[in-house]
Coordinates of C-alpha atoms in Angstrom, one line a residue:
X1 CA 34.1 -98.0 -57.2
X2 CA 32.5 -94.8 -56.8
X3 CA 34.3 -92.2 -54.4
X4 CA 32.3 -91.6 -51.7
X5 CA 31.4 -87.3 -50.8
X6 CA 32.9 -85.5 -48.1
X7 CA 30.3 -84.8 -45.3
X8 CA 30.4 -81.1 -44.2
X9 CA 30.7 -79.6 -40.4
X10 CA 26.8 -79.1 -40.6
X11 CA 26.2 -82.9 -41.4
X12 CA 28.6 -83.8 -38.9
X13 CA 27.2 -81.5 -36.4
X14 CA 23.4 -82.8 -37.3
X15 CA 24.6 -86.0 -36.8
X16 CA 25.8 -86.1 -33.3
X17 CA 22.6 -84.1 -32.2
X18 CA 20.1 -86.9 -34.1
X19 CA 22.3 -89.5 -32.4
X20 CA 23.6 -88.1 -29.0
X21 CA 21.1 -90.0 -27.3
X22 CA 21.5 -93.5 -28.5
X23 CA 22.9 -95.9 -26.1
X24 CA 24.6 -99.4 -27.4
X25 CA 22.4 -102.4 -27.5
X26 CA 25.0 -104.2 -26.0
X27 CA 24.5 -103.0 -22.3
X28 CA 22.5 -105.6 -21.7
X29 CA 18.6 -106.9 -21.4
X30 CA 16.3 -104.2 -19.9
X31 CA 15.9 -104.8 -15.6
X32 CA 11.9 -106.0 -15.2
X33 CA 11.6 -103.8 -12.1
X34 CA 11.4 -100.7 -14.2
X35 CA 9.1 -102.0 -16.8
X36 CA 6.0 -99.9 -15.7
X37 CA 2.9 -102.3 -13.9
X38 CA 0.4 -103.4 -16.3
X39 CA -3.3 -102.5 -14.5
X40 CA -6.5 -104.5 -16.1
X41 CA -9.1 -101.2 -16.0
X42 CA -12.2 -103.0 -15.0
X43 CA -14.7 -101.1 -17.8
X44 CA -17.6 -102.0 -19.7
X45 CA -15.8 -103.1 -23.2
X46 CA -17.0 -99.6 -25.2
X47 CA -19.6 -100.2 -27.9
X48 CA -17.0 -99.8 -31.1
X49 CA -14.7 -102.4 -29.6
X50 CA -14.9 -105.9 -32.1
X51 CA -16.7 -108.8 -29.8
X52 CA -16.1 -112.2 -29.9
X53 CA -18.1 -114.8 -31.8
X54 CA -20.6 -116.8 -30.2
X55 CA -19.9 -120.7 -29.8
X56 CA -23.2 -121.3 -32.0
X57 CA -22.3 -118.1 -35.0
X58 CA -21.3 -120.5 -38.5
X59 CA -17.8 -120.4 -39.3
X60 CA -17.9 -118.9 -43.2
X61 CA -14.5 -121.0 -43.7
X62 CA -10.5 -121.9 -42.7
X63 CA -8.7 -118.9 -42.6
X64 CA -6.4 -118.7 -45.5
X65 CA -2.7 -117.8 -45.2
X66 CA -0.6 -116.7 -48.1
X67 CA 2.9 -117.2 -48.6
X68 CA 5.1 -114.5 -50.6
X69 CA 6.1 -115.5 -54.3
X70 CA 9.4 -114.6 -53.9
X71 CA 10.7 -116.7 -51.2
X72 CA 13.0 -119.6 -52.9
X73 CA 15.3 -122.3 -52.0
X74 CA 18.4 -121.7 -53.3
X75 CA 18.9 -124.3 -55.9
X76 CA 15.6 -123.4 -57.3
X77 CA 16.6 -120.1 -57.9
X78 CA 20.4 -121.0 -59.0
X79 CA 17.4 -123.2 -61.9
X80 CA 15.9 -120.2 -62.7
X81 CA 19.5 -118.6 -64.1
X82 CA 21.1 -121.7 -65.5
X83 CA 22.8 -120.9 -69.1
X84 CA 23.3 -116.8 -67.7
X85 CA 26.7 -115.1 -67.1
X86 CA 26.8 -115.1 -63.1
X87 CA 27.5 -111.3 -63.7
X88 CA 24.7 -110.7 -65.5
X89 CA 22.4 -112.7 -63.2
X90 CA 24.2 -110.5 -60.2
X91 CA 23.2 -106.8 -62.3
X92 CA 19.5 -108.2 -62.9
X93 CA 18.9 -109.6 -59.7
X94 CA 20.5 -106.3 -57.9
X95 CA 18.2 -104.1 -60.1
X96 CA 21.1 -102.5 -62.1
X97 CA 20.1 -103.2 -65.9
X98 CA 17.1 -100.8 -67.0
X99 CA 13.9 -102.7 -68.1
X100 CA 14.0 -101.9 -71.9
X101 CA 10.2 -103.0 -72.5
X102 CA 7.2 -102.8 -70.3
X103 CA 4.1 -105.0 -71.2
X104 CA 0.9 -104.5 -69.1
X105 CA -1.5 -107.3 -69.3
X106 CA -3.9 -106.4 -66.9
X107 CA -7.3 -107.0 -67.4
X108 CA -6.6 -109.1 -70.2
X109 CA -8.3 -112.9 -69.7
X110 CA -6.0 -115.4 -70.3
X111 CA -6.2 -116.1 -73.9
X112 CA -5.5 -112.8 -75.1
X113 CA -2.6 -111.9 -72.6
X114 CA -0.7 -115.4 -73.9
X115 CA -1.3 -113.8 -77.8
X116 CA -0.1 -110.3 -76.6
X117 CA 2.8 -112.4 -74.3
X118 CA 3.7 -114.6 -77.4
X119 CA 4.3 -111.3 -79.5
X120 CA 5.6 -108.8 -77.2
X121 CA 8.5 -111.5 -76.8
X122 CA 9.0 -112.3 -80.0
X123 CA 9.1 -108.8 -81.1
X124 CA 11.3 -108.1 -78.3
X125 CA 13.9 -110.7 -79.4
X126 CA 13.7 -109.2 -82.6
X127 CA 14.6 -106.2 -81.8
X128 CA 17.6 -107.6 -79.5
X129 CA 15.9 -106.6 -76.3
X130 CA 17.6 -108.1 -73.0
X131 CA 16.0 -106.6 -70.0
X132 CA 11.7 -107.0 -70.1
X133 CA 9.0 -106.3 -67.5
X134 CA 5.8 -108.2 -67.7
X135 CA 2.9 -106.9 -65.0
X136 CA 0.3 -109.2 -65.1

């Protein structure tokens, strides 16, 4: 393991300034009396303010929510690495290996990014390439 560098005074010092005003979280929840009184102004709504549709306007479809890629279960990811050394899969997962070939398909349609795909691979295992980085 890497030794870890001494701070100096002036780090130190630094420090307790940037943080001399930071109370534990632990003191408890925040008392509702001092929570400042919420007044509704009673204003015209101003003219760049968004307003709400009319019962009649056409809905233009169902809203559309998108889930991340990269959320797995964990046996689906422990699939993805079957066969690897648990180390290996531990340095490529934390970032630690350095991508030894980059391969940009985009704008490509699909049939020529699987030919470039199909030989940037193949050329890559020739060359006894481990770590690869495909954009697509």
């Amino acid at each position: 393991m890497a030794r870890r560098r001494q701070t100096t005074r002036d780090e130190e010092r630094l420090w307790r300034r940037a943080t001399s005003d930071v109370r534990s979280t632990r003191a408890g929840p925040i008392p509702m009396h001092n929570l400042p009184d919420e007044d509704v102004p009673n204003s015209k709504p101003s003219m760049n303010m968004p307003q709400a549709p009319n019962k009649n306007d056409e809905l233009v479809g169902p809203a559309r929510v998108t889930v991340p890629s990269n959320i797995h279960r964990h046996d689906e990811q422990q699939r993805k690495f079957d066969g690897m050394d648990r180390n290996l899969v531990r340095r490529l997962t934390a970032g630690k290996l350095p991508v030894e070939a980059v391969l940009d398909l985009h704008g490509h349609v699909q049939h020529e990014a699987q030919q470039r795909l199909e030989h940037f691979v193949t050329t890559a295992i020739a060359r006894d390439l481990r770590v690869l980085l495909v954009i697509t």
